[in-house]
């Protein structure tokens, strides 16, 4: 986490609190240093003061958003007018906290943003195949695939690792959560069924990789 804040009292208080909560927190004390840190390294969350010497927080945020669309930014500022909040959010901040704020409130906002990041991806796709976790639906070429729970889990695994040859043992352990004994034909049966359902709406995607296992790819290689 990066804190860009020029007021040392606030910076000390926030950094101490974050570190006590177990977050790795770094600090930049002005806008120019803040931009250098933002541009140089990936951050999970950025806490950004509005009024900063060198480069103000709003300019910094716009510049950051031009290069990075997704890292969550929380604006920390004494400004509390609605129009200022709107400007901050419009510039790409995910959240906004007015000084003085309680540390507990900052932590609640940080937790909320990092939870959103930790959420598993909602949807996966490869070529004309899509899979949606929330609705538990998979489609190919826009047609719904009628999959069993195991076939759905298998397809999700392949979609998470497109083009990769996955070993039978790895697939079995991930989808069945059991060690693969190398004898059972359960896996081959399920892959065969999934393959048949996928091929009802297009060419082969689920290829057998000799001596290894299977791969989801749009070519047979
Ligand atoms: Ca300031």
PDB file of C-alpha atoms and ligand atoms in Angstrom:
ATOM      1  CA  UNK A   1       0.000   0.000   0.000  1.00  0.00           C
ATOM      2  CA  UNK A   2       1.284   3.486  -0.795  1.00  0.00           C
ATOM      3  CA  UNK A   3       0.416   6.592   1.207  1.00  0.00           C
ATOM      4  CA  UNK A   4       1.056   9.924  -0.538  1.00  0.00           C
ATOM      5  CA  UNK A   5       0.721  12.546   2.191  1.00  0.00           C
ATOM      6  CA  UNK A   6       2.768  15.644   3.013  1.00  0.00           C
ATOM      7  CA  UNK A   7       1.547  16.232   6.570  1.00  0.00           C
ATOM      8  CA  UNK A   8       3.944  14.197   8.656  1.00  0.00           C
ATOM      9  CA  UNK A   9       1.617  13.869  11.651  1.00  0.00           C
ATOM     10  CA  UNK A  10      -1.121  12.309   9.560  1.00  0.00           C
ATOM     11  CA  UNK A  11       1.385  10.183   7.666  1.00  0.00           C
ATOM     12  CA  UNK A  12       2.926   8.839  10.891  1.00  0.00           C
ATOM     13  CA  UNK A  13      -0.467   8.049  12.361  1.00  0.00           C
ATOM     14  CA  UNK A  14      -1.742   6.275   9.251  1.00  0.00           C
ATOM     15  CA  UNK A  15       1.490   4.357   8.592  1.00  0.00           C
ATOM     16  CA  UNK A  16       1.763   3.184  12.182  1.00  0.00           C
ATOM     17  CA  UNK A  17      -1.842   2.028  12.155  1.00  0.00           C
ATOM     18  CA  UNK A  18      -1.520   0.237   8.825  1.00  0.00           C
ATOM     19  CA  UNK A  19       1.622  -1.580   9.911  1.00  0.00           C
ATOM     20  CA  UNK A  20      -0.031  -2.621  13.165  1.00  0.00           C
ATOM     21  CA  UNK A  21      -2.844  -4.071  11.060  1.00  0.00           C
ATOM     22  CA  UNK A  22      -0.272  -6.077   9.119  1.00  0.00           C
ATOM     23  CA  UNK A  23      -0.212  -4.054   5.905  1.00  0.00           C
ATOM     24  CA  UNK A  24       3.082  -3.304   4.187  1.00  0.00           C
ATOM     25  CA  UNK A  25       2.769   0.483   3.917  1.00  0.00           C
ATOM     26  CA  UNK A  26       5.143   2.830   2.118  1.00  0.00           C
ATOM     27  CA  UNK A  27       5.158   6.605   2.164  1.00  0.00           C
ATOM     28  CA  UNK A  28       5.797   9.418  -0.302  1.00  0.00           C
ATOM     29  CA  UNK A  29       5.807  12.942   1.183  1.00  0.00           C
ATOM     30  CA  UNK A  30       4.998  15.036  -1.890  1.00  0.00           C
ATOM     31  CA  UNK A  31       3.359  14.765  -5.291  1.00  0.00           C
ATOM     32  CA  UNK A  32       6.548  14.348  -7.288  1.00  0.00           C
ATOM     33  CA  UNK A  33       7.834  11.555  -5.050  1.00  0.00           C
ATOM     34  CA  UNK A  34       4.347  10.049  -5.091  1.00  0.00           C
ATOM     35  CA  UNK A  35       4.274   9.942  -8.876  1.00  0.00           C
ATOM     36  CA  UNK A  36       7.724   8.361  -8.984  1.00  0.00           C
ATOM     37  CA  UNK A  37       6.595   5.574  -6.635  1.00  0.00           C
ATOM     38  CA  UNK A  38       3.267   5.080  -8.420  1.00  0.00           C
ATOM     39  CA  UNK A  39       4.915   4.804 -11.810  1.00  0.00           C
ATOM     40  CA  UNK A  40       7.715   2.508 -10.652  1.00  0.00           C
ATOM     41  CA  UNK A  41       5.931  -0.253  -8.725  1.00  0.00           C
ATOM     42  CA  UNK A  42       2.607  -2.082  -8.552  1.00  0.00           C
ATOM     43  CA  UNK A  43       0.434  -1.241  -5.520  1.00  0.00           C
ATOM     44  CA  UNK A  44      -2.646  -2.984  -4.158  1.00  0.00           C
ATOM     45  CA  UNK A  45      -4.174   0.210  -2.719  1.00  0.00           C
ATOM     46  CA  UNK A  46      -3.119   3.875  -2.884  1.00  0.00           C
ATOM     47  CA  UNK A  47      -4.063   6.452  -0.237  1.00  0.00           C
ATOM     48  CA  UNK A  48      -3.734   9.852  -1.812  1.00  0.00           C
ATOM     49  CA  UNK A  49      -3.855  13.286  -0.204  1.00  0.00           C
ATOM     50  CA  UNK A  50      -5.402  16.071  -2.292  1.00  0.00           C
ATOM     51  CA  UNK A  51      -3.242  19.042  -1.320  1.00  0.00           C
ATOM     52  CA  UNK A  52       0.357  18.103  -1.952  1.00  0.00           C
ATOM     53  CA  UNK A  53       3.436  20.166  -2.735  1.00  0.00           C
ATOM     54  CA  UNK A  54       4.962  19.589  -6.157  1.00  0.00           C
ATOM     55  CA  UNK A  55       2.017  17.915  -7.849  1.00  0.00           C
ATOM     56  CA  UNK A  56      -1.506  17.992  -6.414  1.00  0.00           C
ATOM     57  CA  UNK A  57      -3.422  14.806  -5.745  1.00  0.00           C
ATOM     58  CA  UNK A  58      -6.037  15.339  -8.436  1.00  0.00           C
ATOM     59  CA  UNK A  59      -3.405  15.827 -11.164  1.00  0.00           C
ATOM     60  CA  UNK A  60      -1.517  12.858  -9.798  1.00  0.00           C
ATOM     61  CA  UNK A  61      -4.641  10.712  -9.905  1.00  0.00           C
ATOM     62  CA  UNK A  62      -5.482  11.707 -13.483  1.00  0.00           C
ATOM     63  CA  UNK A  63      -1.947  10.932 -14.558  1.00  0.00           C
ATOM     64  CA  UNK A  64      -2.021   7.603 -12.711  1.00  0.00           C
ATOM     65  CA  UNK A  65      -5.366   6.643 -14.246  1.00  0.00           C
ATOM     66  CA  UNK A  66      -4.050   7.344 -17.736  1.00  0.00           C
ATOM     67  CA  UNK A  67      -1.445   4.630 -17.105  1.00  0.00           C
ATOM     68  CA  UNK A  68      -3.261   2.322 -14.662  1.00  0.00           C
ATOM     69  CA  UNK A  69      -6.984   1.801 -14.734  1.00  0.00           C
ATOM     70  CA  UNK A  70      -7.513  -0.635 -11.893  1.00  0.00           C
ATOM     71  CA  UNK A  71      -5.460   0.011  -8.731  1.00  0.00           C
ATOM     72  CA  UNK A  72      -7.885   1.292  -6.071  1.00  0.00           C
ATOM     73  CA  UNK A  73      -7.254   4.840  -4.862  1.00  0.00           C
ATOM     74  CA  UNK A  74      -8.729   6.409  -1.727  1.00  0.00           C
ATOM     75  CA  UNK A  75      -8.582  10.201  -1.616  1.00  0.00           C
ATOM     76  CA  UNK A  76      -7.714  11.665   1.800  1.00  0.00           C
ATOM     77  CA  UNK A  77      -8.548  15.302   2.072  1.00  0.00           C
ATOM     78  CA  UNK A  78      -9.870  18.165   4.139  1.00  0.00           C
ATOM     79  CA  UNK A  79     -12.122  19.109   1.262  1.00  0.00           C
ATOM     80  CA  UNK A  80     -15.637  17.960   1.878  1.00  0.00           C
ATOM     81  CA  UNK A  81     -17.725  19.912  -0.630  1.00  0.00           C
ATOM     82  CA  UNK A  82     -19.846  17.654  -2.816  1.00  0.00           C
ATOM     83  CA  UNK A  83     -18.366  19.125  -6.006  1.00  0.00           C
ATOM     84  CA  UNK A  84     -14.857  18.241  -4.784  1.00  0.00           C
ATOM     85  CA  UNK A  85     -15.866  14.693  -3.954  1.00  0.00           C
ATOM     86  CA  UNK A  86     -17.355  14.393  -7.409  1.00  0.00           C
ATOM     87  CA  UNK A  87     -14.142  15.694  -9.008  1.00  0.00           C
ATOM     88  CA  UNK A  88     -12.099  13.169  -7.081  1.00  0.00           C
ATOM     89  CA  UNK A  89     -14.376  10.274  -8.028  1.00  0.00           C
ATOM     90  CA  UNK A  90     -14.583  11.455 -11.629  1.00  0.00           C
ATOM     91  CA  UNK A  91     -10.797  11.496 -11.819  1.00  0.00           C
ATOM     92  CA  UNK A  92     -10.840   7.805 -10.904  1.00  0.00           C
ATOM     93  CA  UNK A  93     -10.768   7.524  -7.108  1.00  0.00           C
ATOM     94  CA  UNK A  94     -12.708   4.513  -5.762  1.00  0.00           C
ATOM     95  CA  UNK A  95     -13.357   6.163  -2.425  1.00  0.00           C
ATOM     96  CA  UNK A  96     -13.058   9.410  -0.549  1.00  0.00           C
ATOM     97  CA  UNK A  97     -12.316  10.139   3.094  1.00  0.00           C
ATOM     98  CA  UNK A  98     -12.538  13.600   4.666  1.00  0.00           C
ATOM     99  CA  UNK A  99      -9.995  14.723   7.254  1.00  0.00           C
ATOM    100  CA  UNK A 100     -10.092  14.395  10.114  1.00  0.00           C
ATOM    101  CA  UNK A 101     -11.063  10.732   9.858  1.00  0.00           C
ATOM    102  CA  UNK A 102     -11.019   7.893  12.328  1.00  0.00           C
ATOM    103  CA  UNK A 103      -8.436   5.228  11.573  1.00  0.00           C
ATOM    104  CA  UNK A 104     -11.142   2.572  11.932  1.00  0.00           C
ATOM    105  CA  UNK A 105     -13.041   4.165   9.083  1.00  0.00           C
ATOM    106  CA  UNK A 106      -9.981   4.196   6.849  1.00  0.00           C
ATOM    107  CA  UNK A 107      -9.404   0.527   7.641  1.00  0.00           C
ATOM    108  CA  UNK A 108     -13.012  -0.322   6.819  1.00  0.00           C
ATOM    109  CA  UNK A 109     -12.641   1.341   3.407  1.00  0.00           C
ATOM    110  CA  UNK A 110      -9.331  -0.400   2.745  1.00  0.00           C
ATOM    111  CA  UNK A 111     -10.799  -3.776   3.701  1.00  0.00           C
ATOM    112  CA  UNK A 112     -13.775  -3.195   1.462  1.00  0.00           C
ATOM    113  CA  UNK A 113     -11.554  -2.392  -1.531  1.00  0.00           C
ATOM    114  CA  UNK A 114      -9.170  -5.275  -0.969  1.00  0.00           C
ATOM    115  CA  UNK A 115     -12.112  -7.685  -0.542  1.00  0.00           C
ATOM    116  CA  UNK A 116     -13.345  -6.597  -3.906  1.00  0.00           C
ATOM    117  CA  UNK A 117      -9.902  -7.399  -5.307  1.00  0.00           C
ATOM    118  CA  UNK A 118      -9.817 -10.819  -3.660  1.00  0.00           C
ATOM    119  CA  UNK A 119     -13.120 -11.871  -5.139  1.00  0.00           C
ATOM    120  CA  UNK A 120     -12.680 -14.620  -7.676  1.00  0.00           C
ATOM    121  CA  UNK A 121     -13.125 -13.584 -11.269  1.00  0.00           C
ATOM    122  CA  UNK A 122     -16.809 -13.528 -12.148  1.00  0.00           C
ATOM    123  CA  UNK A 123     -16.447 -14.757 -15.702  1.00  0.00           C
ATOM    124  CA  UNK A 124     -13.964 -16.558 -17.914  1.00  0.00           C
ATOM    125  CA  UNK A 125     -13.786 -16.905 -21.655  1.00  0.00           C
ATOM    126  CA  UNK A 126     -11.741 -18.412 -24.462  1.00  0.00           C
ATOM    127  CA  UNK A 127     -12.608 -17.907 -28.110  1.00  0.00           C
ATOM    128  CA  UNK A 128     -16.364 -18.395 -28.381  1.00  0.00           C
ATOM    129  CA  UNK A 129     -16.627 -20.175 -25.011  1.00  0.00           C
ATOM    130  CA  UNK A 130     -17.762 -18.265 -21.922  1.00  0.00           C
ATOM    131  CA  UNK A 131     -18.314 -19.305 -18.332  1.00  0.00           C
ATOM    132  CA  UNK A 132     -20.101 -17.250 -15.685  1.00  0.00           C
ATOM    133  CA  UNK A 133     -19.655 -18.268 -12.049  1.00  0.00           C
ATOM    134  CA  UNK A 134     -22.535 -16.260 -10.682  1.00  0.00           C
ATOM    135  CA  UNK A 135     -25.214 -17.699 -12.936  1.00  0.00           C
ATOM    136  CA  UNK A 136     -23.331 -21.040 -13.230  1.00  0.00           C
ATOM    137  CA  UNK A 137     -23.799 -20.844 -16.976  1.00  0.00           C
ATOM    138  CA  UNK A 138     -21.447 -21.757 -19.775  1.00  0.00           C
ATOM    139  CA  UNK A 139     -21.976 -21.050 -23.453  1.00  0.00           C
ATOM    140  CA  UNK A 140     -20.325 -21.745 -26.763  1.00  0.00           C
ATOM    141  CA  UNK A 141     -21.074 -19.553 -29.792  1.00  0.00           C
ATOM    142  CA  UNK A 142     -23.889 -18.057 -27.729  1.00  0.00           C
ATOM    143  CA  UNK A 143     -25.515 -21.466 -27.100  1.00  0.00           C
ATOM    144  CA  UNK A 144     -26.005 -22.648 -23.563  1.00  0.00           C
ATOM    145  CA  UNK A 145     -24.004 -25.729 -22.566  1.00  0.00           C
ATOM    146  CA  UNK A 146     -25.871 -28.115 -20.313  1.00  0.00           C
ATOM    147  CA  UNK A 147     -23.028 -29.156 -18.004  1.00  0.00           C
ATOM    148  CA  UNK A 148     -22.891 -31.223 -14.832  1.00  0.00           C
ATOM    149  CA  UNK A 149     -21.136 -29.707 -11.809  1.00  0.00           C
ATOM    150  CA  UNK A 150     -17.933 -31.649 -12.561  1.00  0.00           C
ATOM    151  CA  UNK A 151     -17.974 -30.650 -16.221  1.00  0.00           C
ATOM    152  CA  UNK A 152     -18.465 -27.024 -15.179  1.00  0.00           C
ATOM    153  CA  UNK A 153     -15.499 -27.259 -12.787  1.00  0.00           C
ATOM    154  CA  UNK A 154     -13.403 -28.922 -15.487  1.00  0.00           C
ATOM    155  CA  UNK A 155     -14.218 -26.234 -18.024  1.00  0.00           C
ATOM    156  CA  UNK A 156     -13.420 -23.508 -15.456  1.00  0.00           C
ATOM    157  CA  UNK A 157     -10.036 -25.110 -14.799  1.00  0.00           C
ATOM    158  CA  UNK A 158      -9.198 -25.233 -18.519  1.00  0.00           C
ATOM    159  CA  UNK A 159     -10.396 -21.645 -19.015  1.00  0.00           C
ATOM    160  CA  UNK A 160      -8.143 -20.477 -16.192  1.00  0.00           C
ATOM    161  CA  UNK A 161      -5.180 -22.079 -17.971  1.00  0.00           C
ATOM    162  CA  UNK A 162      -5.829 -21.631 -21.700  1.00  0.00           C
ATOM    163  CA  UNK A 163      -3.341 -23.205 -24.110  1.00  0.00           C
ATOM    164  CA  UNK A 164      -1.601 -25.025 -21.252  1.00  0.00           C
ATOM    165  CA  UNK A 165      -1.208 -28.794 -21.169  1.00  0.00           C
ATOM    166  CA  UNK A 166      -2.640 -29.854 -17.804  1.00  0.00           C
ATOM    167  CA  UNK A 167      -1.609 -33.218 -16.430  1.00  0.00           C
ATOM    168  CA  UNK A 168      -4.271 -35.771 -15.543  1.00  0.00           C
ATOM    169  CA  UNK A 169      -3.036 -35.751 -11.939  1.00  0.00           C
ATOM    170  CA  UNK A 170      -3.354 -31.982 -11.659  1.00  0.00           C
ATOM    171  CA  UNK A 171      -6.813 -31.922 -13.196  1.00  0.00           C
ATOM    172  CA  UNK A 172      -7.976 -34.757 -10.996  1.00  0.00           C
ATOM    173  CA  UNK A 173      -6.635 -33.182  -7.822  1.00  0.00           C
ATOM    174  CA  UNK A 174      -8.189 -29.810  -8.616  1.00  0.00           C
ATOM    175  CA  UNK A 175     -11.601 -30.942  -9.778  1.00  0.00           C
ATOM    176  CA  UNK A 176     -12.125 -34.071  -7.672  1.00  0.00           C
ATOM    177  CA  UNK A 177      -9.958 -32.951  -4.763  1.00  0.00           C
ATOM    178  CA  UNK A 178      -8.492 -36.436  -4.559  1.00  0.00           C
ATOM    179  CA  UNK A 179      -5.177 -37.928  -5.460  1.00  0.00           C
ATOM    180  CA  UNK A 180      -5.077 -39.420  -8.944  1.00  0.00           C
ATOM    181  CA  UNK A 181      -4.355 -43.139  -8.908  1.00  0.00           C
ATOM    182  CA  UNK A 182      -3.700 -43.284 -12.646  1.00  0.00           C
ATOM    183  CA  UNK A 183      -6.167 -46.145 -13.046  1.00  0.00           C
ATOM    184  CA  UNK A 184      -9.616 -44.657 -12.854  1.00  0.00           C
ATOM    185  CA  UNK A 185     -11.217 -43.644 -16.125  1.00  0.00           C
ATOM    186  CA  UNK A 186     -13.485 -41.109 -14.382  1.00  0.00           C
ATOM    187  CA  UNK A 187     -11.465 -38.208 -15.735  1.00  0.00           C
ATOM    188  CA  UNK A 188     -11.455 -39.521 -19.305  1.00  0.00           C
ATOM    189  CA  UNK A 189     -15.225 -40.033 -19.160  1.00  0.00           C
ATOM    190  CA  UNK A 190     -15.893 -36.487 -17.924  1.00  0.00           C
ATOM    191  CA  UNK A 191     -13.481 -34.904 -20.384  1.00  0.00           C
ATOM    192  CA  UNK A 192     -15.143 -36.922 -23.151  1.00  0.00           C
ATOM    193  CA  UNK A 193     -18.583 -35.644 -22.165  1.00  0.00           C
ATOM    194  CA  UNK A 194     -17.385 -32.035 -21.907  1.00  0.00           C
ATOM    195  CA  UNK A 195     -15.667 -32.352 -25.265  1.00  0.00           C
ATOM    196  CA  UNK A 196     -18.831 -33.738 -26.863  1.00  0.00           C
ATOM    197  CA  UNK A 197     -20.924 -30.856 -25.503  1.00  0.00           C
ATOM    198  CA  UNK A 198     -18.387 -28.252 -26.645  1.00  0.00           C
ATOM    199  CA  UNK A 199     -18.152 -29.817 -30.106  1.00  0.00           C
ATOM    200  CA  UNK A 200     -21.897 -29.630 -30.601  1.00  0.00           C
ATOM    201  CA  UNK A 201     -21.338 -25.928 -31.317  1.00  0.00           C
ATOM    202  CA  UNK A 202     -17.920 -25.738 -32.950  1.00  0.00           C
ATOM    203  CA  UNK A 203     -14.586 -27.405 -33.727  1.00  0.00           C
ATOM    204  CA  UNK A 204     -12.461 -29.276 -31.170  1.00  0.00           C
ATOM    205  CA  UNK A 205     -11.048 -27.183 -28.323  1.00  0.00           C
ATOM    206  CA  UNK A 206     -10.242 -29.835 -25.745  1.00  0.00           C
ATOM    207  CA  UNK A 207      -7.223 -31.686 -27.054  1.00  0.00           C
ATOM    208  CA  UNK A 208      -5.531 -34.784 -25.699  1.00  0.00           C
ATOM    209  CA  UNK A 209      -1.858 -34.137 -25.083  1.00  0.00           C
ATOM    210  CA  UNK A 210      -0.086 -37.461 -25.381  1.00  0.00           C
ATOM    211  CA  UNK A 211       1.769 -38.512 -22.254  1.00  0.00           C
ATOM    212  CA  UNK A 212       0.496 -35.515 -20.295  1.00  0.00           C
ATOM    213  CA  UNK A 213      -3.223 -34.926 -20.178  1.00  0.00           C
ATOM    214  CA  UNK A 214      -5.408 -32.334 -21.854  1.00  0.00           C
ATOM    215  CA  UNK A 215      -5.233 -28.773 -23.140  1.00  0.00           C
ATOM    216  CA  UNK A 216      -7.808 -26.198 -24.113  1.00  0.00           C
ATOM    217  CA  UNK A 217      -6.559 -24.637 -27.319  1.00  0.00           C
ATOM    218  CA  UNK A 218      -7.959 -23.588 -30.653  1.00  0.00           C
ATOM    219  CA  UNK A 219      -5.439 -25.639 -32.626  1.00  0.00           C
ATOM    220  CA  UNK A 220      -4.321 -29.254 -32.447  1.00  0.00           C
ATOM    221  CA  UNK A 221      -0.657 -28.923 -31.518  1.00  0.00           C
TER     222      UNK A 221
HETATM  223 CA1  LIG B   1      -1.747  17.815   2.318  1.00  0.00          CA
END
